[in-house]
Amino acid sequence: MEKHIEVIGIDHGWSNMKTATQIFTTGVKEITTEPAFYDDVVELDGKYYKVGGKRLEVRDTKVENDNFYLLTLAAVAKELN
């Protein structure tokens, strides 16, 4: 059986997320209703999040909450698209 491995490098900056072909702002905002359009939207555990837009505030670490996890999911999806 032949295996296909895809390697995706992601730079988790405070201002921008960067992959080989994508750059987008580190903004994350929860959407309280199901969106009409799914461009730049991540769905996780039944909740919707708009990524991009206004950048996140700089904190001591990037693992205090799920924002950079959501941004990582968005970066992988954008790169695979």
JSON list of C-alpha atoms in Angstrom, two decimals, residues 8-77:
[
{"chain": "A", "resi": 8, "resn": "ILE", "atom": "CA", "xyz": [2.36, 21.56, 6.04]},
{"chain": "A", "resi": 9, "resn": "GLY", "atom": "CA", "xyz": [4.60, 24.15, 7.67]},
{"chain": "A", "resi": 10, "resn": "ILE", "atom": "CA", "xyz": [2.83, 26.86, 9.65]},
{"chain": "A", "resi": 11, "resn": "ASP", "atom": "CA", "xyz": [4.35, 30.02, 11.13]},
{"chain": "A", "resi": 12, "resn": "HIS", "atom": "CA", "xyz": [2.23, 31.10, 14.11]},
{"chain": "A", "resi": 13, "resn": "GLY", "atom": "CA", "xyz": [3.00, 34.80, 14.28]},
{"chain": "A", "resi": 14, "resn": "TRP", "atom": "CA", "xyz": [1.28, 37.31, 16.56]},
{"chain": "A", "resi": 15, "resn": "SER", "atom": "CA", "xyz": [0.10, 39.35, 13.57]},
{"chain": "A", "resi": 16, "resn": "ASN", "atom": "CA", "xyz": [-0.19, 36.79, 10.76]},
{"chain": "A", "resi": 17, "resn": "MET", "atom": "CA", "xyz": [-0.47, 33.06, 10.19]},
{"chain": "A", "resi": 18, "resn": "LYS", "atom": "CA", "xyz": [1.73, 31.97, 7.31]},
{"chain": "A", "resi": 19, "resn": "THR", "atom": "CA", "xyz": [1.94, 28.77, 5.26]},
{"chain": "A", "resi": 20, "resn": "ALA", "atom": "CA", "xyz": [3.68, 28.09, 1.95]},
{"chain": "A", "resi": 21, "resn": "THR", "atom": "CA", "xyz": [0.79, 29.61, -0.02]},
{"chain": "A", "resi": 22, "resn": "GLN", "atom": "CA", "xyz": [-1.36, 31.48, 2.50]},
{"chain": "A", "resi": 23, "resn": "ILE", "atom": "CA", "xyz": [-1.07, 34.51, 4.78]},
{"chain": "A", "resi": 24, "resn": "PHE", "atom": "CA", "xyz": [-3.93, 35.68, 6.99]},
{"chain": "A", "resi": 25, "resn": "THR", "atom": "CA", "xyz": [-4.38, 37.84, 10.09]},
{"chain": "A", "resi": 26, "resn": "THR", "atom": "CA", "xyz": [-4.49, 36.12, 13.48]},
{"chain": "A", "resi": 27, "resn": "GLY", "atom": "CA", "xyz": [-8.05, 37.18, 14.21]},
{"chain": "A", "resi": 28, "resn": "VAL", "atom": "CA", "xyz": [-10.61, 34.79, 15.73]},
{"chain": "A", "resi": 29, "resn": "LYS", "atom": "CA", "xyz": [-14.20, 35.70, 16.52]},
{"chain": "A", "resi": 30, "resn": "GLU", "atom": "CA", "xyz": [-16.99, 33.32, 17.52]},
{"chain": "A", "resi": 31, "resn": "ILE", "atom": "CA", "xyz": [-20.11, 33.59, 15.37]},
{"chain": "A", "resi": 32, "resn": "THR", "atom": "CA", "xyz": [-23.28, 33.04, 17.39]},
{"chain": "A", "resi": 33, "resn": "THR", "atom": "CA", "xyz": [-25.41, 31.82, 14.47]},
{"chain": "A", "resi": 34, "resn": "GLU", "atom": "CA", "xyz": [-24.76, 29.52, 11.53]},
{"chain": "A", "resi": 35, "resn": "PRO", "atom": "CA", "xyz": [-23.05, 31.65, 8.88]},
{"chain": "A", "resi": 36, "resn": "ALA", "atom": "CA", "xyz": [-24.60, 32.27, 5.47]},
{"chain": "A", "resi": 37, "resn": "PHE", "atom": "CA", "xyz": [-21.14, 32.03, 3.87]},
{"chain": "A", "resi": 38, "resn": "TYR", "atom": "CA", "xyz": [-18.37, 29.72, 5.02]},
{"chain": "A", "resi": 39, "resn": "ASP", "atom": "CA", "xyz": [-15.36, 31.64, 3.67]},
{"chain": "A", "resi": 40, "resn": "ASP", "atom": "CA", "xyz": [-12.76, 31.90, 6.46]},
{"chain": "A", "resi": 41, "resn": "VAL", "atom": "CA", "xyz": [-15.03, 30.08, 8.93]},
{"chain": "A", "resi": 42, "resn": "VAL", "atom": "CA", "xyz": [-13.97, 27.17, 11.13]},
{"chain": "A", "resi": 43, "resn": "GLU", "atom": "CA", "xyz": [-16.56, 24.89, 12.73]},
{"chain": "A", "resi": 44, "resn": "LEU", "atom": "CA", "xyz": [-15.49, 23.14, 15.95]},
{"chain": "A", "resi": 45, "resn": "ASP", "atom": "CA", "xyz": [-17.74, 21.34, 18.44]},
{"chain": "A", "resi": 46, "resn": "GLY", "atom": "CA", "xyz": [-20.88, 22.86, 16.95]},
{"chain": "A", "resi": 47, "resn": "LYS", "atom": "CA", "xyz": [-19.57, 26.43, 17.16]},
{"chain": "A", "resi": 48, "resn": "TYR", "atom": "CA", "xyz": [-18.51, 28.66, 14.29]},
{"chain": "A", "resi": 49, "resn": "TYR", "atom": "CA", "xyz": [-15.48, 30.95, 14.28]},
{"chain": "A", "resi": 50, "resn": "LYS", "atom": "CA", "xyz": [-14.52, 33.61, 11.76]},
{"chain": "A", "resi": 51, "resn": "VAL", "atom": "CA", "xyz": [-10.75, 33.69, 11.22]},
{"chain": "A", "resi": 52, "resn": "GLY", "atom": "CA", "xyz": [-8.81, 36.66, 9.89]},
{"chain": "A", "resi": 53, "resn": "GLY", "atom": "CA", "xyz": [-9.98, 40.20, 10.48]},
{"chain": "A", "resi": 54, "resn": "LYS", "atom": "CA", "xyz": [-8.75, 42.12, 13.52]},
{"chain": "A", "resi": 55, "resn": "ARG", "atom": "CA", "xyz": [-5.60, 40.53, 14.93]},
{"chain": "A", "resi": 56, "resn": "LEU", "atom": "CA", "xyz": [-5.41, 39.02, 18.38]},
{"chain": "A", "resi": 57, "resn": "GLU", "atom": "CA", "xyz": [-3.92, 40.84, 21.33]},
{"chain": "A", "resi": 58, "resn": "VAL", "atom": "CA", "xyz": [-0.37, 39.76, 22.22]},
{"chain": "A", "resi": 59, "resn": "ARG", "atom": "CA", "xyz": [-0.32, 37.62, 25.37]},
{"chain": "A", "resi": 60, "resn": "ASP", "atom": "CA", "xyz": [2.33, 35.83, 27.41]},
{"chain": "A", "resi": 61, "resn": "THR", "atom": "CA", "xyz": [1.72, 32.54, 25.55]},
{"chain": "A", "resi": 62, "resn": "LYS", "atom": "CA", "xyz": [-0.27, 31.32, 22.59]},
{"chain": "A", "resi": 63, "resn": "VAL", "atom": "CA", "xyz": [-1.78, 28.37, 24.49]},
{"chain": "A", "resi": 64, "resn": "GLU", "atom": "CA", "xyz": [-3.87, 30.25, 27.08]},
{"chain": "A", "resi": 65, "resn": "ASN", "atom": "CA", "xyz": [-7.00, 29.57, 25.03]},
{"chain": "A", "resi": 66, "resn": "ASP", "atom": "CA", "xyz": [-8.07, 27.82, 21.81]},
{"chain": "A", "resi": 67, "resn": "ASN", "atom": "CA", "xyz": [-7.44, 30.76, 19.45]},
{"chain": "A", "resi": 68, "resn": "PHE", "atom": "CA", "xyz": [-4.20, 29.47, 17.96]},
{"chain": "A", "resi": 69, "resn": "TYR", "atom": "CA", "xyz": [-5.61, 25.93, 17.76]},
{"chain": "A", "resi": 70, "resn": "LEU", "atom": "CA", "xyz": [-8.47, 27.34, 15.67]},
{"chain": "A", "resi": 71, "resn": "LEU", "atom": "CA", "xyz": [-6.00, 29.34, 13.57]},
{"chain": "A", "resi": 72, "resn": "THR", "atom": "CA", "xyz": [-3.93, 26.19, 13.02]},
{"chain": "A", "resi": 73, "resn": "LEU", "atom": "CA", "xyz": [-7.02, 24.31, 11.80]},
{"chain": "A", "resi": 74, "resn": "ALA", "atom": "CA", "xyz": [-7.80, 27.19, 9.47]},
{"chain": "A", "resi": 75, "resn": "ALA", "atom": "CA", "xyz": [-4.21, 27.25, 8.16]},
{"chain": "A", "resi": 76, "resn": "VAL", "atom": "CA", "xyz": [-4.26, 23.51, 7.45]},
{"chain": "A", "resi": 77, "resn": "ALA", "atom": "CA", "xyz": [-7.64, 23.79, 5.69]}
]
